[in-house]
XYZ file of C-alpha atoms in Angstrom:
495
model
C -5.041 26.084 -46.562
C -2.722 28.543 -46.639
C 0.655 27.406 -45.863
C 2.802 30.053 -43.535
C 6.229 31.139 -45.139
C 9.579 29.881 -43.389
C 12.552 31.361 -45.552
C 16.055 30.376 -44.658
C 19.175 31.154 -45.887
C 23.343 29.938 -45.697
C 25.537 32.563 -45.928
C 27.450 32.803 -49.818
C 30.657 30.815 -49.339
C 33.684 32.237 -51.536
C 34.350 30.698 -54.667
C 37.886 30.403 -54.781
C 38.353 26.763 -54.165
C 36.321 23.143 -53.624
C 33.740 23.537 -50.875
C 35.095 21.813 -47.664
C 32.935 20.106 -45.137
C 32.599 23.452 -42.947
C 30.353 24.870 -45.560
C 28.778 21.137 -45.667
C 27.723 21.231 -41.997
C 26.147 25.055 -42.483
C 24.252 23.564 -45.821
C 23.340 20.538 -44.625
C 21.951 22.156 -41.017
C 19.967 24.716 -42.890
C 18.527 22.111 -44.919
C 17.599 19.305 -41.999
C 15.897 22.980 -40.757
C 14.050 23.365 -44.312
C 12.954 20.006 -44.725
C 11.779 19.799 -40.310
C 9.221 23.086 -41.077
C 7.973 21.730 -44.507
C 7.377 18.675 -42.698
C 5.431 21.151 -39.937
C 3.503 22.708 -42.605
C 4.955 25.824 -43.346
C 5.793 27.007 -46.598
C 9.822 27.329 -47.320
C 12.193 29.073 -49.625
C 15.720 27.790 -49.104
C 18.352 29.608 -50.397
C 21.941 29.602 -50.886
C 24.723 30.248 -53.325
C 28.170 31.553 -54.495
C 29.881 35.265 -53.227
C 31.931 36.095 -56.758
C 33.128 39.821 -56.130
C 36.205 41.356 -54.545
C 40.107 41.461 -54.112
C 40.916 37.939 -53.237
C 38.710 36.120 -56.010
C 40.440 38.690 -58.682
C 44.444 37.827 -57.141
C 43.196 34.042 -57.195
C 42.330 33.885 -60.776
C 45.512 36.002 -61.810
C 47.685 34.079 -59.847
C 46.323 30.975 -61.697
C 46.545 32.877 -64.694
C 43.031 32.786 -65.397
C 40.095 35.132 -66.586
C 38.295 35.922 -63.623
C 34.913 34.797 -64.773
C 35.688 32.054 -66.254
C 37.411 31.233 -63.293
C 34.405 31.592 -60.626
C 31.925 29.956 -63.309
C 34.328 27.121 -62.711
C 34.034 26.742 -59.157
C 30.316 28.224 -58.828
C 30.146 24.797 -60.714
C 31.186 22.809 -57.752
C 29.186 24.080 -55.174
C 26.409 23.988 -57.459
C 27.184 19.874 -56.990
C 26.276 20.260 -53.414
C 22.727 20.045 -54.285
C 22.896 16.331 -55.464
C 25.600 15.117 -53.864
C 24.475 16.273 -50.115
C 20.657 15.361 -50.941
C 19.469 19.353 -50.647
C 16.406 20.478 -50.867
C 17.660 24.380 -51.973
C 15.034 26.022 -53.539
C 17.414 28.796 -55.183
C 21.025 29.444 -55.785
C 22.398 32.539 -56.302
C 25.766 33.917 -57.962
C 26.216 38.135 -57.332
C 27.877 37.531 -60.859
C 23.443 37.366 -61.684
C 22.539 40.383 -63.503
C 19.399 41.085 -61.022
C 21.108 40.282 -58.186
C 23.302 43.238 -59.499
C 20.981 45.602 -60.218
C 19.617 44.698 -56.713
C 23.063 45.715 -55.043
C 22.611 49.129 -56.920
C 19.301 49.971 -55.920
C 20.392 49.010 -52.348
C 22.898 51.117 -52.417
C 21.286 54.412 -54.008
C 18.363 53.491 -51.257
C 20.844 53.885 -48.526
C 22.365 56.877 -50.081
C 18.910 58.589 -50.824
C 18.464 58.342 -46.802
C 22.245 60.233 -46.039
C 24.265 56.712 -45.054
C 26.634 56.977 -47.906
C 29.378 59.935 -47.888
C 32.932 59.516 -49.677
C 36.635 60.586 -47.939
C 39.436 59.860 -48.176
C 41.007 56.793 -45.460
C 43.872 54.518 -44.843
C 43.452 51.488 -43.376
C 45.155 47.697 -42.921
C 43.116 45.428 -45.000
C 43.376 40.744 -44.708
C 42.155 40.241 -48.343
C 41.523 36.786 -46.222
C 38.348 38.041 -44.407
C 37.265 40.723 -46.982
C 37.383 43.034 -43.446
C 39.364 46.307 -42.418
C 41.589 45.009 -39.258
C 42.490 47.665 -36.342
C 45.704 46.845 -34.325
C 43.739 45.299 -32.094
C 42.677 42.925 -33.976
C 46.282 41.560 -35.143
C 48.553 39.214 -33.360
C 51.637 39.869 -31.689
C 53.146 38.880 -35.709
C 50.655 42.010 -37.131
C 49.137 39.570 -39.047
C 45.142 38.339 -39.091
C 44.967 35.766 -36.728
C 42.961 33.850 -39.098
C 44.462 34.266 -41.822
C 47.874 34.443 -40.651
C 49.969 33.387 -43.541
C 48.190 36.685 -45.358
C 50.058 39.945 -45.298
C 47.581 42.589 -44.170
C 47.920 45.106 -46.935
C 47.757 48.828 -46.295
C 44.901 50.510 -48.037
C 45.659 54.240 -49.031
C 42.941 56.218 -51.108
C 39.218 58.111 -51.849
C 36.062 55.476 -51.188
C 32.763 55.565 -50.480
C 31.815 55.179 -47.062
C 28.890 53.752 -44.801
C 27.705 55.627 -41.488
C 27.878 52.721 -39.461
C 28.172 55.173 -36.405
C 24.591 56.076 -36.762
C 23.577 52.817 -35.842
C 25.023 51.844 -32.591
C 22.199 52.802 -30.982
C 19.045 51.950 -33.008
C 21.018 48.092 -33.724
C 21.210 47.694 -29.788
C 17.029 49.062 -29.481
C 16.296 45.890 -31.450
C 18.639 43.443 -29.688
C 16.469 44.530 -26.546
C 13.696 43.676 -28.410
C 14.585 40.131 -29.908
C 16.074 38.742 -27.185
C 16.390 35.425 -29.351
C 17.611 37.689 -32.672
C 21.105 35.503 -32.155
C 21.789 32.220 -31.092
C 23.147 30.706 -29.857
C 22.910 33.776 -26.315
C 27.266 33.920 -25.802
C 27.444 34.894 -29.291
C 24.646 37.359 -28.718
C 26.583 38.580 -26.599
C 30.015 38.477 -28.545
C 27.457 41.596 -31.343
C 25.841 43.346 -28.430
C 29.340 43.603 -26.218
C 30.872 45.034 -29.906
C 28.410 47.194 -31.077
C 28.144 48.897 -27.344
C 32.199 49.705 -27.678
C 31.107 52.067 -30.441
C 30.677 51.400 -34.237
C 33.417 52.973 -36.466
C 32.309 54.039 -40.373
C 33.524 51.589 -43.072
C 34.309 51.361 -46.443
C 32.078 50.171 -49.404
C 33.510 50.775 -52.455
C 37.111 50.625 -54.059
C 39.174 51.829 -56.832
C 37.901 50.018 -60.033
C 41.060 51.622 -61.703
C 42.592 49.117 -58.555
C 40.261 46.174 -58.217
C 37.771 46.061 -60.881
C 36.041 43.157 -60.123
C 32.814 43.720 -58.784
C 29.745 45.991 -59.028
C 29.808 49.572 -60.563
C 28.943 51.987 -58.196
C 25.721 53.555 -59.209
C 26.767 57.041 -60.408
C 30.751 56.808 -59.631
C 31.888 54.648 -62.720
C 35.434 55.359 -61.289
C 34.556 52.782 -58.237
C 33.204 49.048 -57.480
C 31.557 48.043 -54.870
C 33.057 46.628 -50.956
C 32.506 42.791 -51.514
C 30.527 42.637 -48.212
C 28.223 45.718 -49.413
C 27.503 43.954 -52.859
C 27.036 39.620 -51.140
C 24.845 40.943 -47.947
C 22.326 42.309 -50.142
C 21.547 38.276 -51.738
C 19.791 37.802 -49.049
C 16.759 40.267 -49.635
C 17.387 39.569 -54.216
C 16.869 36.471 -54.054
C 13.359 36.377 -52.762
C 12.416 39.634 -55.566
C 13.367 42.895 -54.476
C 13.658 45.790 -55.487
C 11.144 44.546 -58.364
C 8.917 41.527 -57.110
C 7.021 43.093 -54.200
C 4.768 40.972 -53.649
C 7.568 37.867 -53.273
C 9.748 39.895 -50.891
C 6.885 40.335 -48.713
C 5.799 36.653 -48.501
C 9.069 35.508 -47.374
C 10.717 38.099 -45.702
C 7.758 40.548 -44.596
C 5.135 37.901 -44.101
C 7.124 35.483 -41.931
C 8.964 37.566 -39.803
C 11.869 38.199 -41.324
C 15.084 35.459 -42.356
C 16.395 33.014 -41.230
C 20.299 33.189 -41.553
C 23.138 30.166 -40.509
C 26.612 31.680 -40.694
C 30.108 31.131 -38.859
C 31.447 32.712 -36.188
C 33.749 34.737 -38.132
C 30.730 35.920 -40.470
C 29.180 37.205 -36.396
C 29.642 40.473 -37.284
C 28.949 41.394 -40.459
C 25.541 39.001 -40.464
C 24.967 40.182 -36.851
C 25.321 44.005 -36.717
C 26.440 45.153 -40.389
C 23.593 43.581 -42.223
C 20.869 44.573 -39.638
C 22.925 48.126 -39.614
C 22.269 48.644 -43.631
C 18.786 46.487 -43.974
C 18.068 50.095 -41.242
C 19.549 51.908 -43.787
C 17.533 51.160 -46.397
C 14.421 51.561 -44.802
C 14.246 47.286 -44.441
C 12.573 45.034 -42.223
C 15.435 42.982 -39.863
C 16.680 39.861 -39.894
C 14.713 37.213 -37.133
C 17.524 34.843 -36.506
C 21.217 34.789 -36.782
C 21.860 31.416 -36.163
C 25.796 30.923 -35.628
C 27.793 27.944 -35.709
C 31.502 27.235 -34.756
C 34.084 25.921 -36.824
C 35.376 22.220 -37.521
C 38.715 22.163 -36.798
C 40.511 17.995 -37.686
C 42.537 16.053 -35.232
C 43.107 18.989 -32.983
C 44.064 21.916 -35.889
C 42.491 24.171 -37.498
C 41.641 23.052 -41.591
C 43.801 24.322 -43.562
C 44.985 23.440 -47.247
C 48.574 23.746 -46.112
C 48.640 21.230 -43.315
C 47.114 18.697 -45.969
C 44.052 18.211 -43.202
C 40.822 19.850 -45.501
C 38.483 17.142 -45.862
C 35.891 17.479 -48.957
C 32.433 16.393 -48.765
C 33.542 14.801 -51.882
C 36.064 12.705 -50.826
C 33.645 11.678 -47.119
C 30.998 9.815 -50.159
C 33.002 8.740 -51.906
C 35.048 6.672 -49.054
C 31.278 5.639 -48.559
C 29.476 4.440 -51.516
C 30.806 1.084 -51.522
C 28.898 0.410 -48.541
C 26.058 1.534 -48.255
C 23.268 3.144 -51.068
C 23.166 6.598 -49.153
C 26.356 7.902 -48.537
C 25.558 11.011 -48.100
C 23.638 10.064 -45.019
C 26.377 9.421 -43.690
C 27.927 12.606 -44.352
C 24.702 14.451 -43.290
C 25.096 12.070 -40.012
C 28.259 12.509 -38.350
C 28.033 16.618 -39.051
C 24.619 16.823 -37.713
C 25.385 14.503 -35.114
C 29.095 14.626 -34.027
C 29.593 17.844 -34.793
C 28.269 20.452 -31.865
C 25.122 22.989 -32.851
C 27.271 25.755 -31.896
C 30.690 25.234 -30.352
C 33.994 24.227 -32.203
C 34.342 20.315 -33.021
C 36.736 17.832 -34.400
C 36.234 16.118 -37.929
C 38.797 13.317 -39.691
C 38.577 10.732 -41.892
C 39.028 8.416 -39.077
C 36.226 9.845 -36.349
C 33.685 9.561 -39.378
C 34.367 5.968 -40.022
C 34.276 5.188 -35.689
C 31.280 7.639 -35.753
C 29.503 5.345 -39.151
C 30.113 1.785 -37.453
C 29.313 2.560 -33.964
C 25.709 4.624 -34.696
C 24.993 3.641 -38.422
C 26.435 0.148 -39.542
C 26.177 -1.435 -35.023
C 23.262 0.857 -34.445
C 20.450 2.371 -36.741
C 21.278 -0.579 -40.086
C 21.683 -2.916 -37.932
C 18.338 -1.861 -35.580
C 16.085 -2.707 -38.754
C 17.614 -6.012 -40.005
C 16.874 -7.584 -36.320
C 13.425 -5.816 -36.771
C 12.583 -6.510 -40.104
C 13.901 -10.136 -39.595
C 11.516 -10.884 -37.001
C 8.376 -8.984 -38.784
C 8.751 -11.008 -42.006
C 8.935 -13.667 -40.052
C 5.841 -12.936 -37.661
C 3.646 -11.523 -39.518
C 1.852 -11.746 -43.694
C -1.019 -10.609 -45.467
C -3.316 -12.230 -43.731
C -2.281 -11.433 -40.063
C -1.012 -7.417 -39.726
C 0.559 -5.594 -37.270
C -1.305 -3.066 -36.655
C -3.972 -5.046 -35.074
C -1.390 -5.287 -32.029
C -0.680 -2.022 -31.105
C -1.873 -0.935 -27.941
C -3.676 2.103 -26.827
C -0.128 2.798 -25.535
C 1.795 2.403 -28.477
C -0.446 4.524 -31.279
C 1.853 5.159 -33.937
C 1.440 9.471 -33.614
C 2.106 11.629 -36.983
C 5.234 14.161 -37.560
C 6.388 16.610 -35.313
C 7.891 15.055 -33.094
C 8.687 15.902 -29.259
C 12.283 17.424 -30.029
C 9.758 20.225 -31.379
C 11.739 22.896 -29.320
C 15.230 22.269 -29.463
C 14.418 22.797 -33.175
C 13.130 25.814 -32.243
C 16.880 26.894 -30.744
C 18.053 24.842 -33.692
C 19.824 22.076 -31.325
C 19.919 20.023 -33.880
C 22.481 17.651 -32.932
C 19.884 17.484 -29.239
C 17.577 16.051 -31.955
C 19.970 13.946 -33.451
C 20.876 12.505 -30.193
C 17.780 11.853 -28.709
C 16.493 9.912 -31.852
C 19.828 7.796 -31.809
C 18.984 6.958 -27.670
C 15.625 5.421 -29.047
C 17.384 3.328 -31.292
C 20.044 2.033 -29.005
C 16.450 2.093 -26.673
C 14.635 -0.624 -29.127
C 17.726 -2.566 -29.013
C 17.598 -2.712 -25.436
C 13.846 -4.121 -25.809
C 14.820 -6.608 -27.858
C 17.703 -7.982 -25.769
C 15.098 -7.679 -22.316
C 11.841 -8.994 -24.073
C 13.909 -11.630 -26.543
C 10.338 -12.093 -29.017
C 12.001 -14.258 -31.205
C 12.234 -16.849 -28.380
C 9.092 -16.577 -27.715
C 7.106 -16.378 -31.023
C 6.461 -20.303 -30.129
C 6.147 -20.163 -26.595
C 3.354 -17.330 -26.944
C 3.081 -16.227 -30.402
C 0.031 -13.130 -29.359
C 2.950 -11.923 -26.922
C 6.356 -12.270 -29.488
C 3.987 -10.412 -32.095
C 2.836 -7.405 -29.487
C 6.554 -7.164 -28.859
C 7.151 -6.645 -32.191
C 5.025 -4.401 -33.665
C 5.600 -2.214 -30.897
C 9.307 -2.089 -32.228
C 7.567 -1.850 -35.536
C 5.484 1.369 -34.542
C 8.806 2.696 -33.187
C 10.628 1.797 -35.644
C 8.425 3.108 -38.175
C 7.423 6.888 -35.128
C 11.866 6.979 -36.030
C 11.842 6.761 -39.590
C 9.961 9.787 -39.734
C 12.037 11.928 -36.781
C 14.777 10.953 -38.816
C 13.400 12.319 -41.749
C 15.093 15.797 -42.197
C 18.140 14.710 -41.021
C 18.969 11.796 -43.207
C 15.968 11.669 -45.876
C 17.063 8.606 -48.459
C 17.892 6.450 -45.228
C 14.422 6.868 -43.495
C 12.024 6.873 -46.821
C 13.938 3.332 -47.155
C 13.427 2.288 -43.821
C 8.923 3.240 -43.883
C 9.113 1.510 -47.041
C 10.739 -1.576 -45.635
C 8.061 -1.908 -42.254
C 5.073 -1.063 -44.917
C 6.072 -3.049 -47.618
C 6.458 -5.768 -45.143
C 10.120 -7.148 -46.133
C 13.651 -7.234 -45.188
C 16.563 -5.372 -46.660
C 17.659 -6.475 -50.353
C 21.525 -5.609 -48.702
C 22.256 -4.368 -44.888
C 21.311 -0.500 -44.815
C 24.902 0.258 -43.774
C 27.520 -2.729 -44.478
C 30.610 -3.531 -42.867
C 33.515 -1.445 -43.572
C 36.677 -3.554 -45.121
C 39.399 -1.308 -43.058
């Protein structure tokens, strides 16, 4: 049977610093969706990688006294570590310095140029190196700084550059949005981009003089210019699936399934939902299927920043919990999926992570598994199978679960919260029915209670698999082998 293809990708983070929990949240959410789709019968291609060109990286490498290629190689390796550290089911890791990607970016340029959407002119703009974007006066704060990067001085760029005719796509974009009512998720982010496009679009620069900014992909036919970093980096979404030379692969993943699903942060809405879609139109290529937009993670009510010292590293979280569980990556996966809103901003500190661990993993799921398996191993053996005690109303149903609609709108927090409602409900069932008390007076009734608990715990383990994959498999193994865990799944924290 042919499986329907499903293509999902994250944005590509700049490699000028170690990974932080904001990107960890994006890639973990994309991974949960990818795992769910595989369990639901799709053939999945899950892409991520690193963005390695542009003025920001060149300046940072120079400030560090490093060769820029060595600098990006080192940080790219740190992002590659996330696959194993976070137990990600990534199918492809693309670097924008890959020769195939550079070839694809140049071919994409040629197509847009051939179709009449690239031209050259002299101009002067205000430019934020942190965002790698032009800024209008209305986008700057009262101090004349970018509100996202207030510590970076706005640069004035005055030179001859190539431009992309973004202004030509106001009507096509609005028509596309009208035909695709679920294109941007959530709705309020879709309303933002519709409003942005409705106000009118300005052509944007897509090159830099190589003499001033040499770290980029050379513009086809003009060795004096390199591509603007956003124009180059966005092409990764199609170069990762074979474009332009592997048409069969490209058609399978992008055309055959109705388009790609892209996760990004709220500061990427314009680039992903408008700029990239206009670029695809200019090249005569299909649009994306969904742009799913996350909020930001704050820490202690403040924006995470290195200067404030409140940046949380995913590697540090894993190290913090590796002595109390065999699944420390599942602790981070849980708090980012359960504790942070699916689309709004959320707050996270190391203390809040520990609090959630105690309440939901240590005293919640971990304690439930221990209680149920203690009764199961006591009341059932190889001669007495718990499945024989399941009544018609308690038959175990296979995956997918009852929250498919929440998956369809990418509200992963809602799915996880509902799973934890079941965890709490099973605890209440134990307290209410007390099978551990009536085993001596009513063995059949007690065994039915425990069989009920086992069936629902088994079901829960399947529902958990996209979110806490190692924990899910461990619970399933305990149930199938009818054994107690040798140690708590989530042991008590010392502090």
